[in-house]
Short mmCIF file of C-alpha atoms and ligand atoms in Angstrom, two decimals:
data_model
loop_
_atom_site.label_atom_id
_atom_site.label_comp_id
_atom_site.label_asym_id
_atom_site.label_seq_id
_atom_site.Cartn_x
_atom_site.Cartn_y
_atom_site.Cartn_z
CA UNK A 8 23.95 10.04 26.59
CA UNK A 9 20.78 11.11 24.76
CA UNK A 10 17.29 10.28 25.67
CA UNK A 11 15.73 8.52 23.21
CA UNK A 12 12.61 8.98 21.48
CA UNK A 13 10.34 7.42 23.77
CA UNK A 14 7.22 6.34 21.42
CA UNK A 15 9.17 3.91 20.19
CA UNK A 16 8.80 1.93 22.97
CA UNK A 17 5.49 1.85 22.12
CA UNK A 18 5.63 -0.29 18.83
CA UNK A 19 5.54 -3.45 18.43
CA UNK A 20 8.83 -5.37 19.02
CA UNK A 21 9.42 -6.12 15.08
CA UNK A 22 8.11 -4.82 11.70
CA UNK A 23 5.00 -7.37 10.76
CA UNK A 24 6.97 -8.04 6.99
CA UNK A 25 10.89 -8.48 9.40
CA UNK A 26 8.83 -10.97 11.55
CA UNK A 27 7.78 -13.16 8.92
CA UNK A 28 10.77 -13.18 7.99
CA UNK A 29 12.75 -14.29 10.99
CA UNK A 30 10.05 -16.93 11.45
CA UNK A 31 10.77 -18.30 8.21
CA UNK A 32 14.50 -17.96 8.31
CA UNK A 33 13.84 -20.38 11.20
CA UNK A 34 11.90 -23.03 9.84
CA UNK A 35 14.33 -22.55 6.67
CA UNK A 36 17.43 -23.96 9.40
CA UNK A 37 15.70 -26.00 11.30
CA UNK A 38 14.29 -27.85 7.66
CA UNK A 39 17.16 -27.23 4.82
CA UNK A 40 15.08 -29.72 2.94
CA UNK A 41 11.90 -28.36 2.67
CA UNK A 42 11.33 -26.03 -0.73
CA UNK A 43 9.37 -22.89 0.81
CA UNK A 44 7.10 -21.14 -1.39
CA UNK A 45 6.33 -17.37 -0.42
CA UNK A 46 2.92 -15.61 -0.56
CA UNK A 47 3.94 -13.64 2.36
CA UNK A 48 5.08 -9.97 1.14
CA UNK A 49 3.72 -8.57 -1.98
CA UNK A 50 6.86 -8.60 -3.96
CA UNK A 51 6.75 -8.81 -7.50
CA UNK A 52 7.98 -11.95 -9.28
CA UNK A 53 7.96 -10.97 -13.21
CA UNK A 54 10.42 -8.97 -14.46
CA UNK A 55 10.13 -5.33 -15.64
CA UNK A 56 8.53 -4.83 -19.17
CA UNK A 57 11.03 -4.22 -22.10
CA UNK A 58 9.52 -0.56 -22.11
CA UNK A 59 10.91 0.24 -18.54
CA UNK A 60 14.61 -2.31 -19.05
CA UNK A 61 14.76 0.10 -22.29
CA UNK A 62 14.48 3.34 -20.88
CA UNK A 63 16.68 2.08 -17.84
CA UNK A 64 19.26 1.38 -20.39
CA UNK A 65 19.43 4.61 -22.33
CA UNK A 66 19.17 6.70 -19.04
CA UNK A 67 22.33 4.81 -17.70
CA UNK A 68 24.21 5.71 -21.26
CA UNK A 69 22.73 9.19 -20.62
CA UNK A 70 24.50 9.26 -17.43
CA UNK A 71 27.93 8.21 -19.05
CA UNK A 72 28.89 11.08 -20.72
CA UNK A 73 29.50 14.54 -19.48
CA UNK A 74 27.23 16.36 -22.24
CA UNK A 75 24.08 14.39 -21.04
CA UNK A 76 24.64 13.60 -17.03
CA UNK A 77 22.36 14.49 -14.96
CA UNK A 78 22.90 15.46 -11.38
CA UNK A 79 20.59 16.84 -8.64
CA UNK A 80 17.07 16.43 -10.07
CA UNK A 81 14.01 18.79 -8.74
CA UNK A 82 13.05 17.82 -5.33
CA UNK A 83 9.62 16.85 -6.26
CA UNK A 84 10.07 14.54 -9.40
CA UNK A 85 11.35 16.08 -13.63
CA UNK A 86 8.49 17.68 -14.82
CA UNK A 87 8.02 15.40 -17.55
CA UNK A 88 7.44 12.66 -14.95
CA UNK A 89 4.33 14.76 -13.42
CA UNK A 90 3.36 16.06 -16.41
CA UNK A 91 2.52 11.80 -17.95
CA UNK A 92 1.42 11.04 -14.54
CA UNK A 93 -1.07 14.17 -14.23
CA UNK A 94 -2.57 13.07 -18.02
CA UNK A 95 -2.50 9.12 -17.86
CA UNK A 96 -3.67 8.35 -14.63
CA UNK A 97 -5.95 11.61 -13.97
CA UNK A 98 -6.56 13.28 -17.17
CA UNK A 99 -7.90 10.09 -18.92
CA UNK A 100 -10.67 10.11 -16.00
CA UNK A 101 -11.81 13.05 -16.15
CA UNK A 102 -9.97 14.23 -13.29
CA UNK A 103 -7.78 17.39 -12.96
CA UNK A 104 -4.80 16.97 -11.12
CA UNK A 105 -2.13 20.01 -11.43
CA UNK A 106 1.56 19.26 -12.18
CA UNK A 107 2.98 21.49 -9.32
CA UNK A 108 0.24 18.88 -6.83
CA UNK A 109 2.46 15.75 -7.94
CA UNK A 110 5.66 15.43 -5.69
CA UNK A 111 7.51 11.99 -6.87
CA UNK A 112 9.34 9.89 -4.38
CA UNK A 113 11.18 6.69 -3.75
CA UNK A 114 8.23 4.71 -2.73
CA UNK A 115 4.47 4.18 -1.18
CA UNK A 116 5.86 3.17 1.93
CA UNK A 117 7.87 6.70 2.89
CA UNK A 118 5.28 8.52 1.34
CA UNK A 119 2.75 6.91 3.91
CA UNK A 120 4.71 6.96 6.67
CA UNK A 121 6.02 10.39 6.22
CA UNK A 122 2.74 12.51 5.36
CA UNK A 123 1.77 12.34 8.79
CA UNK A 124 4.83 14.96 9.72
CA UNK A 125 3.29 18.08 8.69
CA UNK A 126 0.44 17.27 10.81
CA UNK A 127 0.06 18.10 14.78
CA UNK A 128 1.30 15.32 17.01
CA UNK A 129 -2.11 15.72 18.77
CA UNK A 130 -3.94 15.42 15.64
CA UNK A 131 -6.44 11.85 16.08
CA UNK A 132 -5.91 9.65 13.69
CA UNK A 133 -8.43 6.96 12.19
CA UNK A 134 -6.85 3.59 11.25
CA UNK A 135 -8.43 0.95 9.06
CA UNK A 136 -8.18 -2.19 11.00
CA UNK A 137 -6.69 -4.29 9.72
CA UNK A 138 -4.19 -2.22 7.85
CA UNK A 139 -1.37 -1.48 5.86
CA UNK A 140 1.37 -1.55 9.43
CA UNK A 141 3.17 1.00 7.98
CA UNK A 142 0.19 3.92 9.17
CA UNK A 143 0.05 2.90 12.86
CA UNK A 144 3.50 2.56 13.11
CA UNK A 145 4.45 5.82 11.87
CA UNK A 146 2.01 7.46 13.88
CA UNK A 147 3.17 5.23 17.18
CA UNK A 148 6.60 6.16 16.32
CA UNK A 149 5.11 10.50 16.29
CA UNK A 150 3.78 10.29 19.27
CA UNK A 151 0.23 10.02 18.30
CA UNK A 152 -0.77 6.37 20.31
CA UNK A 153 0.39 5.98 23.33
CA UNK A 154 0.97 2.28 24.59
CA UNK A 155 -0.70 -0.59 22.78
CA UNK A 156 -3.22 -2.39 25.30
CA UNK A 157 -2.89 -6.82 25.89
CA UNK A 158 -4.93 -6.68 22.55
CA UNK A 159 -2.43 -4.31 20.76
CA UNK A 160 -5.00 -1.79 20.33
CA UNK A 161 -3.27 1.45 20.74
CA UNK A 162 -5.65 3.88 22.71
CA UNK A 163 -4.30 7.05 21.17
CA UNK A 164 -5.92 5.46 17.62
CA UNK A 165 -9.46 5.23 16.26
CA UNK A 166 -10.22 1.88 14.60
CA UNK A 167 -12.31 0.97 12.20
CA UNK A 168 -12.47 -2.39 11.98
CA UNK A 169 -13.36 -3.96 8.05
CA UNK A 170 -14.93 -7.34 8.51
CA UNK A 171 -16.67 -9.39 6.57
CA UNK A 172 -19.82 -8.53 8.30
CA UNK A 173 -19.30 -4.96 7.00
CA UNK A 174 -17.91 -6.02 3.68
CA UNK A 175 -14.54 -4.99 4.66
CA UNK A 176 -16.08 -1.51 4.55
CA UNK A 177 -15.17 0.41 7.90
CA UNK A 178 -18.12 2.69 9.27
CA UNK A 179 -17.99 5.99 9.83
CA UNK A 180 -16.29 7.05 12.79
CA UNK A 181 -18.59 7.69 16.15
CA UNK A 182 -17.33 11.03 16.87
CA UNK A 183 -14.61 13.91 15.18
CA UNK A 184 -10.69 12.47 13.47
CA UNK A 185 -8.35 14.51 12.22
CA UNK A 186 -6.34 11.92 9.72
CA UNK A 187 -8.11 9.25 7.63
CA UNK A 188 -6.56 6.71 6.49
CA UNK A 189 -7.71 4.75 3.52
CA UNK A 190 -6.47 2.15 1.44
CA UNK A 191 -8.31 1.03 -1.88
CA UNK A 192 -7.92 -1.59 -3.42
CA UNK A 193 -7.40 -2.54 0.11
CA UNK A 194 -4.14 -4.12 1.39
CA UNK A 195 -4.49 -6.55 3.19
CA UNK A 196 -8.79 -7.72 2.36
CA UNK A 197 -8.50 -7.12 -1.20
CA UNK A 198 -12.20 -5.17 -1.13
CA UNK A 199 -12.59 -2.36 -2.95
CA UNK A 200 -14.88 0.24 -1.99
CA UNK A 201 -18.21 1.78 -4.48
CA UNK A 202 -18.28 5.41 -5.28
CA UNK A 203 -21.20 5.94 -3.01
CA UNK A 204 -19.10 4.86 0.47
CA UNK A 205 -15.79 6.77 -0.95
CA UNK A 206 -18.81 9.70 -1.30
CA UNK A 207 -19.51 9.45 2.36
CA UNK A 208 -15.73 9.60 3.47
CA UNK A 209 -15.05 12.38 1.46
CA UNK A 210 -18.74 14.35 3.08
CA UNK A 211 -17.34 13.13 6.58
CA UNK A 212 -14.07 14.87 6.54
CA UNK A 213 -15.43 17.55 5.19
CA UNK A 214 -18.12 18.22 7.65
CA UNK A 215 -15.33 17.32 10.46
CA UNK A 216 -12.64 19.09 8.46
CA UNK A 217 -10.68 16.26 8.55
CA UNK A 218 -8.31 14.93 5.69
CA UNK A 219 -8.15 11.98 3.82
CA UNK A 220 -4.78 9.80 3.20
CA UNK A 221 -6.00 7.30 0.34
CA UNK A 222 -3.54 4.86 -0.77
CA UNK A 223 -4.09 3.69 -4.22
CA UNK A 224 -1.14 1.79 -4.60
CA UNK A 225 -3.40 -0.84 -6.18
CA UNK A 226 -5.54 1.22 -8.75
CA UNK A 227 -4.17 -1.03 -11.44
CA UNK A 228 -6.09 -4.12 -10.41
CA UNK A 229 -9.46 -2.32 -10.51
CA UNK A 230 -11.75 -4.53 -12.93
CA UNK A 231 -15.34 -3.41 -11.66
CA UNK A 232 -15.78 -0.17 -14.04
CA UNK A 233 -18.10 1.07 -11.38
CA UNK A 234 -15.10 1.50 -8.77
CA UNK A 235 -13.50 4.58 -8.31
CA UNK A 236 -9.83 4.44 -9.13
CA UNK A 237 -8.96 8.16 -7.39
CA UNK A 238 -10.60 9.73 -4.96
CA UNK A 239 -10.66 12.70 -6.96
CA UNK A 240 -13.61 11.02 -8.80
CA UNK A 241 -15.64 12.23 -6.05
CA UNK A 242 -17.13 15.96 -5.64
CA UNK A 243 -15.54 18.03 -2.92
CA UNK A 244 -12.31 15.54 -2.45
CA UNK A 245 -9.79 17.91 -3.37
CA UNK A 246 -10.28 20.04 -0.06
CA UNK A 247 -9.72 17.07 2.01
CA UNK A 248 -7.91 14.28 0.32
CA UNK A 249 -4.21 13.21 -0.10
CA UNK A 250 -3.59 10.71 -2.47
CA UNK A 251 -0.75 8.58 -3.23
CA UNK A 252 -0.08 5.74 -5.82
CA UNK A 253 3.11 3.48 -6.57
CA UNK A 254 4.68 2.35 -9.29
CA UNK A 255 5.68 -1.19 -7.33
CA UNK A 256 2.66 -3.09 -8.15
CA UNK A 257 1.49 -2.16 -11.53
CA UNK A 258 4.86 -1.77 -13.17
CA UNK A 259 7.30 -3.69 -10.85
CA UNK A 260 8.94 -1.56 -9.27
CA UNK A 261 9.69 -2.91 -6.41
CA UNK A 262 13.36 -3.16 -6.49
CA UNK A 263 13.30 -0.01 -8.41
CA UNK A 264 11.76 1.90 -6.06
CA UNK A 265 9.03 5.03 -6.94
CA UNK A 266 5.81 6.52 -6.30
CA UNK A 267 3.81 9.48 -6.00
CA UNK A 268 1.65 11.39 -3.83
CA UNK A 269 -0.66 14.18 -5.06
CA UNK A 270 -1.66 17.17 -2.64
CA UNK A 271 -4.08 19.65 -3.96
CA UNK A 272 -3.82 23.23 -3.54
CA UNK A 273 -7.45 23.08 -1.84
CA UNK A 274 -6.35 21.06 0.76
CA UNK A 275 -5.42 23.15 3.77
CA UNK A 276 -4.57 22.46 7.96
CA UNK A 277 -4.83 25.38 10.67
CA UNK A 278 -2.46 26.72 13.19
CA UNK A 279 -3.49 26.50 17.00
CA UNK A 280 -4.11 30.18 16.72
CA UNK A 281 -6.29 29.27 13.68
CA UNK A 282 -4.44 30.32 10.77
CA UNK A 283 -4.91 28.35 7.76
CA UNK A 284 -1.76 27.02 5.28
CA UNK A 285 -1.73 24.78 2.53
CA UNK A 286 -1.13 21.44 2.70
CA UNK A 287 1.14 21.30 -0.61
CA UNK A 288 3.67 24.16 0.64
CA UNK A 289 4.25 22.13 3.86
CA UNK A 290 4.35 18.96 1.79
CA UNK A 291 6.78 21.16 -0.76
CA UNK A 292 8.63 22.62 2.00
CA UNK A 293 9.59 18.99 3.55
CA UNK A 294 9.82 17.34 0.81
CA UNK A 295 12.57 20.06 -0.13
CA UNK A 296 14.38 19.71 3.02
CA UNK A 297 14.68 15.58 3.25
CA UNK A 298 14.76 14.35 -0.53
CA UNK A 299 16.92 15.20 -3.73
CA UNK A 300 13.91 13.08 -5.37
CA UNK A 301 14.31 10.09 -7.03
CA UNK A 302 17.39 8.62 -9.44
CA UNK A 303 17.12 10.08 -12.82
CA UNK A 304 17.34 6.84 -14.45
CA UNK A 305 14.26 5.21 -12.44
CA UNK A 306 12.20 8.61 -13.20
CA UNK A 307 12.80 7.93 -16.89
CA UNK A 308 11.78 4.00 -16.49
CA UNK A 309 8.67 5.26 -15.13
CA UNK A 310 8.05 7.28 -17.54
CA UNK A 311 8.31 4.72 -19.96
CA UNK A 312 5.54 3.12 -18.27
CA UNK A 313 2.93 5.91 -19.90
CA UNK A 314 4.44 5.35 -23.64
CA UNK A 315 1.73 3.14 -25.66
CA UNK A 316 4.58 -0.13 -25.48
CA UNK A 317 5.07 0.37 -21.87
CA UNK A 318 1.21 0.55 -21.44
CA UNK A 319 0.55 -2.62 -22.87
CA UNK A 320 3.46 -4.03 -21.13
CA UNK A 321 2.14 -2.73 -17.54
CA UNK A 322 -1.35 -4.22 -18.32
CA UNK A 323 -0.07 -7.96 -19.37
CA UNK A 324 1.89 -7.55 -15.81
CA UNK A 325 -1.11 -6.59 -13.92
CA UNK A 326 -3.42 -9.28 -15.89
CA UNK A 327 -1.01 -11.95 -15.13
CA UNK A 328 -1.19 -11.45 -11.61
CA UNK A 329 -4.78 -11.09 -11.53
CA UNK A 330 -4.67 -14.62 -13.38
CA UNK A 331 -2.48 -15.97 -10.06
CA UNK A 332 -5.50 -14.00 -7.70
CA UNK A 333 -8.21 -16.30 -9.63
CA UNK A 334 -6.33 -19.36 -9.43
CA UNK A 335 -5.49 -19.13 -5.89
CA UNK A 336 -9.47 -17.64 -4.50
CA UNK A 337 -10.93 -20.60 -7.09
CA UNK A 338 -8.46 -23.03 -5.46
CA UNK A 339 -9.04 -22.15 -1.97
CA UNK A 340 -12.75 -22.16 -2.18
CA UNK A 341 -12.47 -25.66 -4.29
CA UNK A 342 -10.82 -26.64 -0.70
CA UNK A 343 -13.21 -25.53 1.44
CA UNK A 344 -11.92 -22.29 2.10
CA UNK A 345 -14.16 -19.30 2.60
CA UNK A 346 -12.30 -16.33 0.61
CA UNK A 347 -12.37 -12.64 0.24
CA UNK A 348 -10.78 -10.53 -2.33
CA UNK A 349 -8.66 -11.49 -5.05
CA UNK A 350 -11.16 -9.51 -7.94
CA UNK A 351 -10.31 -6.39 -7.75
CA UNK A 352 -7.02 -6.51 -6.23
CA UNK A 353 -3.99 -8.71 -6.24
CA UNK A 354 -4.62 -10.16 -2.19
CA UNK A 355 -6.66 -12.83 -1.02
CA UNK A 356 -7.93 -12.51 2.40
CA UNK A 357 -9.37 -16.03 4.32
CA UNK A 358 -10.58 -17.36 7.29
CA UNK A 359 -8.41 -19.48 9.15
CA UNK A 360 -9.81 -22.93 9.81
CA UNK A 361 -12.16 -22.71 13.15
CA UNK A 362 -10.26 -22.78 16.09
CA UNK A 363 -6.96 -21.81 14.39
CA UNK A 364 -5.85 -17.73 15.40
CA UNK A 365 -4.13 -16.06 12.55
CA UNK A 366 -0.99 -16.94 13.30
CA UNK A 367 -1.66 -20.32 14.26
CA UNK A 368 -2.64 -21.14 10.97
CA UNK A 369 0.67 -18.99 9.76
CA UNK A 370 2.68 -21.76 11.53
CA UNK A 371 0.37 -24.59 10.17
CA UNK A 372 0.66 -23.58 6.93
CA UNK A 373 4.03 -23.54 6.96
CA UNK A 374 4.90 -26.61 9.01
CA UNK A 375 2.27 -28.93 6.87
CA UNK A 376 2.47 -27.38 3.34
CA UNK A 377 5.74 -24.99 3.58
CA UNK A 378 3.93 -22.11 2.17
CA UNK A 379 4.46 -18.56 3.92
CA UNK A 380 1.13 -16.12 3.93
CA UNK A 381 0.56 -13.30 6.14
CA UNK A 382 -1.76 -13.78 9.32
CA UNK A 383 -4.44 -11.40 9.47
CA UNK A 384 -3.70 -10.35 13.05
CA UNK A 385 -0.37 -8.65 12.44
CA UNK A 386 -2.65 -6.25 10.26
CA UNK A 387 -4.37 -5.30 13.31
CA UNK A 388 -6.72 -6.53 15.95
CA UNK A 389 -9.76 -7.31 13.42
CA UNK A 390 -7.49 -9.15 11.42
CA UNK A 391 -7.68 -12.11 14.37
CA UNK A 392 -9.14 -15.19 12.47
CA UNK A 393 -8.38 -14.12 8.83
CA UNK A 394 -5.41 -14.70 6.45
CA UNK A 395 -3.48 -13.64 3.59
CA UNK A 396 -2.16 -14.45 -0.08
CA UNK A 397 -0.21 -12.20 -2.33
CA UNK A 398 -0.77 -12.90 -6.18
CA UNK A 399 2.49 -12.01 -6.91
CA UNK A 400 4.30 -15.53 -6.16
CA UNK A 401 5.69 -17.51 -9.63
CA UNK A 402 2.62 -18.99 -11.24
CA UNK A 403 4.37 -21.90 -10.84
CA UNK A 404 4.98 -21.30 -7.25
CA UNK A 405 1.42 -20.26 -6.82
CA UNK A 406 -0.39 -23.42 -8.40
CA UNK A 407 1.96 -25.56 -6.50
CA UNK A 408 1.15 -23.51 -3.17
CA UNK A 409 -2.69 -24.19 -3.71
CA UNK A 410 -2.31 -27.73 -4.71
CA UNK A 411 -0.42 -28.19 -1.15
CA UNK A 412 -2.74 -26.54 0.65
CA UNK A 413 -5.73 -28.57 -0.94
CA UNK A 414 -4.13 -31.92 -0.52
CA UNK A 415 -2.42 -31.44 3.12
CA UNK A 416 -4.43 -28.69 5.02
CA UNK A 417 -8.48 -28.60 4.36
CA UNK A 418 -10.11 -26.75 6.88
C1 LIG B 527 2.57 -5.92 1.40
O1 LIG B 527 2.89 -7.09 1.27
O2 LIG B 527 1.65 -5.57 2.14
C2 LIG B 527 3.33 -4.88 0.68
O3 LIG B 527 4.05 -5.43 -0.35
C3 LIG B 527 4.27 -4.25 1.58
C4 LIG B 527 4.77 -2.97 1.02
O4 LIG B 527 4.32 -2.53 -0.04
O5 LIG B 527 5.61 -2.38 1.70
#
C-alpha cells in the first residue's frame, strides 16, 4: 500500500465552503419547510451579460465545423485573450504588464492554491488572518504548517491578524517571510487597502526579498478612486509581486470558470546554492506540464468581456451587486448591527451579537431567520466574533434576508 501524504492530516477535517454546506443540507432535512436563503458562498446569482452568452454561442458554432475547430489551445491562455487583458485592465492604468507575464487558467482558486509549488517547502509563509481558506490549506497540504494548535493556528504559518482595531489592515510582520499573501478587496472583511500601506508591503518584501501573492479577484468593486486596483500601481512591485485576478466576480463566471495570474519577468527566487531563476519560467514551465489552458469557447466569452457592449454589461453586473452590499450594510446597521465592508467590495463583514462565537451565530441565524452566512472563524483564528454576507444573493433573496434578520434576530 502507499504511504500517504502525511500533511494532510494536518488540515482541517472539511473545506470551510463543503462544511457549510453539510450543515445546511442538515437543517434543509431536518426542516423541508423552511425556504433557506444563501449569503454563504460568493456565487453569482445574475446571469452572464448578452456580450459573454453571444460570444459563447458563436465559439460553440466555431467548434462545429471542421474548417474552424479548435483543439489544444496554448498552455498559457490565446494570445488575443492576454493581449485585451494586458490593455484593459493594466494599460488603461498606466501600468505595463507584458503579454508573455499573463498565463490564463480555469480559475482564482487553482491559481492560488497552486502558485505556492514552485516555491521551497521550507519557504515561511505569511497568512492574512482571517483569509481566503484556500492559502493555508494549500500550504498545509505542501508541507509548509505543521499541525494546527487547540486554536487552529498552524505553527509553521505567520499570521497577521486584520481586525477592526487595525482597520482590517494586517501589520507588518515582526521578523523575515518568504510568501505574502494578500487579498484586496479583501475576502472575507471587505476592506480595501490605500496606496500608502500596499507601498509598505511592496518596500517590505523587497528589503526581505520576499514575494507578494495579491489576489485581486475583486478589483471590479473598487469605488474609492484613491485605491489601488493592481499592485503594479506601486514603484518597485514588479520584482516582488504575483498577481492574480478572476473573471468569477466581475463577469460571472463562476460556472464558467477563468482567471488569470500575471508574473513579471523581474520577479525572481534563488536556489539553495544561491542561483537565481525567474519566477515566470517556473510558472511557464508548470503551467506547461499540468494545464492544456482553458476551453476555447470560455477564452472567447472572456474576451467579450473587454468589447465596449460587454464592458457596459460587466459594470451593470458589478453595480447591481454593489446595490445588494448597500442594502444589506444599511440594513444591518438600521438593526443594530455594527458592520464592516460592503463599499468597496461585494462582502459584508459583522460582529456577532456579544456572547455569540462565529459560528454560534451561524447556527442562530439559520435556526431563527433561515439565512446561511459565513462565520468569521472558519476564515481563521481572528475571524472569532465576526461574520459574513456575500452581495451576490437574488435582490430579492437579499432584502428578504435583511428584513428577517431585523425582525427575528437584533443583537
Ligand atoms: C467565497 O465565498 O469566499 C468565494 O466565492 C469562494 C471562492 O471564490 O472560491
Amino acid at each position: 500500500m502507499p504511504r500517504i501524504n502525511e500533511h494532510y492530516l494536518n488540515l482541517k477535517a472539511s473545506y470551510l465552503f463543503a462544511e457549510i454546506k453539510r450543515r445546511t443540507q442538515a437543517f434543509r432535512e431536518a426542516h423541508p419547510e423552511a425556504r433557506i436563503i444563501t449569503l454563504g458562498i460568493g456565487d453569482v446569482t445574475l446571469p452572464l451579460s448578452p456580450a459573454v452568452v453571444g460570444a459563447l454561442e458563436e465559439a460553440a458554432r466555431e467548434q462545429a465545423r471542421a474548417e474552424t475547430l479548435k483543439g489544444y489551445g496554448p498552455y498559457v491562455g490565446y494570445e488575443w485573450l492576454r493581449a485585451d487583458i494586458a490593455a484593459h485592465d493594466f494599460g488603461v492604468r498606466g501600468v505595463s504588464v507584458a503579454v508573455d507575464e499573463i498565463f490564463v487558467s480555469d480559475g482564482g482558486k487553482s491559481d492560488s492554491a497552486n502558485i505556492q509549488e514552485i516555491f521551497a517547502t521550507d519557504c515561511v509563509v505569511a497568512l492574512m488572518d482571517p483569509v481566503y481558506p484556500v492559502y493555508a490549506d494549500s500550504n498545509v497540504m505542501a508541507g509548509r504548517s505543521g499541525p494546527a494548535d487547540e486554536s487552529e493556528r498552524y505553527a509553521g504559518f505567520v499570521y497577521l491578524p486584520c481586525t477592526a482595531d487595525n482597520g482590517f489592515l494586517p501589520a507588518l510582520p515582526a521578523g523575515h517571510v518568504d510568501l505574502i499573501y494578500l487579498c484586496y478587496p479583501n475576502n472575507p472583511t471587505g476592506a480595501v487597502m490605500t496606496r500608502e500601506a500596499l507601498a509598505r508591503w511592496v518596500e517590505y518584501a523587497r528589503a526581505h526579498d520576499a514575494i507578494i501573492l495579491y489576489d485581486a479577484a475583486y478589483e471590479a468593486y473598487i469605488r474609492d478612486p484613491e485605491i489601488p486596483h493592481s499592485i503594479y500601481e506601486i514603484e518597485g512591485a514588479r520584482e516582488v509581486a504575483i498577481e492574480s485576478r478572476s473573471f468569477s466576480k466581475n463577469a460571472g463566471f463562476t460556472g464558467l470558470r477563468l482567471a488569470y495570474t500575471v508574473v513579471p519577468k523581474e520577479a525572481r527566487g534563488q536556489t539553495r546554492g544561491g542561483k537565481t531563476l525567474g519566477l515566470n519560467e517556473l510558472w511557464l514551465r508548470r503551467v506547461s506540464t499540468k494545464s492544456n489552458g482553458p476551453p476555447y469557447v470560455v477564452q472567447k466569452a472572456a474576451a467579450a468581456v473587454y468589447t465596449p457592449d460587454g464592458q457596459k454589461q460587466v459594470r451593470a453586473l458589478v453595480d447591481h451587486y454593489m446595490e445588494s452590499a448597500r442594502i444589506i450594510r444599511e440594513g444591518l446597521r438600521a438593526a443594530g448591527f455594527t458592520v464592516y465592508g460592503g463599499s468597496n467590495a461585494p462582502y459584508i463583514w459583522l460582529r456577532t451579537p456579544a456572547g455569540l462565537s462565529s459560528w454560534d451565530f451561524f447556527d442562530r441565524l439559520l435556526a431563527e431567520a433561515h439565512v446561511v452566512g459565513m462565520p468569521g472563524s472558519g476564515f481563521g483564528p481572528s475571524g472569532e466574533g465576526y461574520f459574513r454576507l456575500t452581495a451576490f444573493g437574488s435582490r430579492a433573496e437579499t432584502e428578504d434576508a435583511i428584513d428577517r434578520i431585523r425582525t427575528r434576530l437584533r443583537p
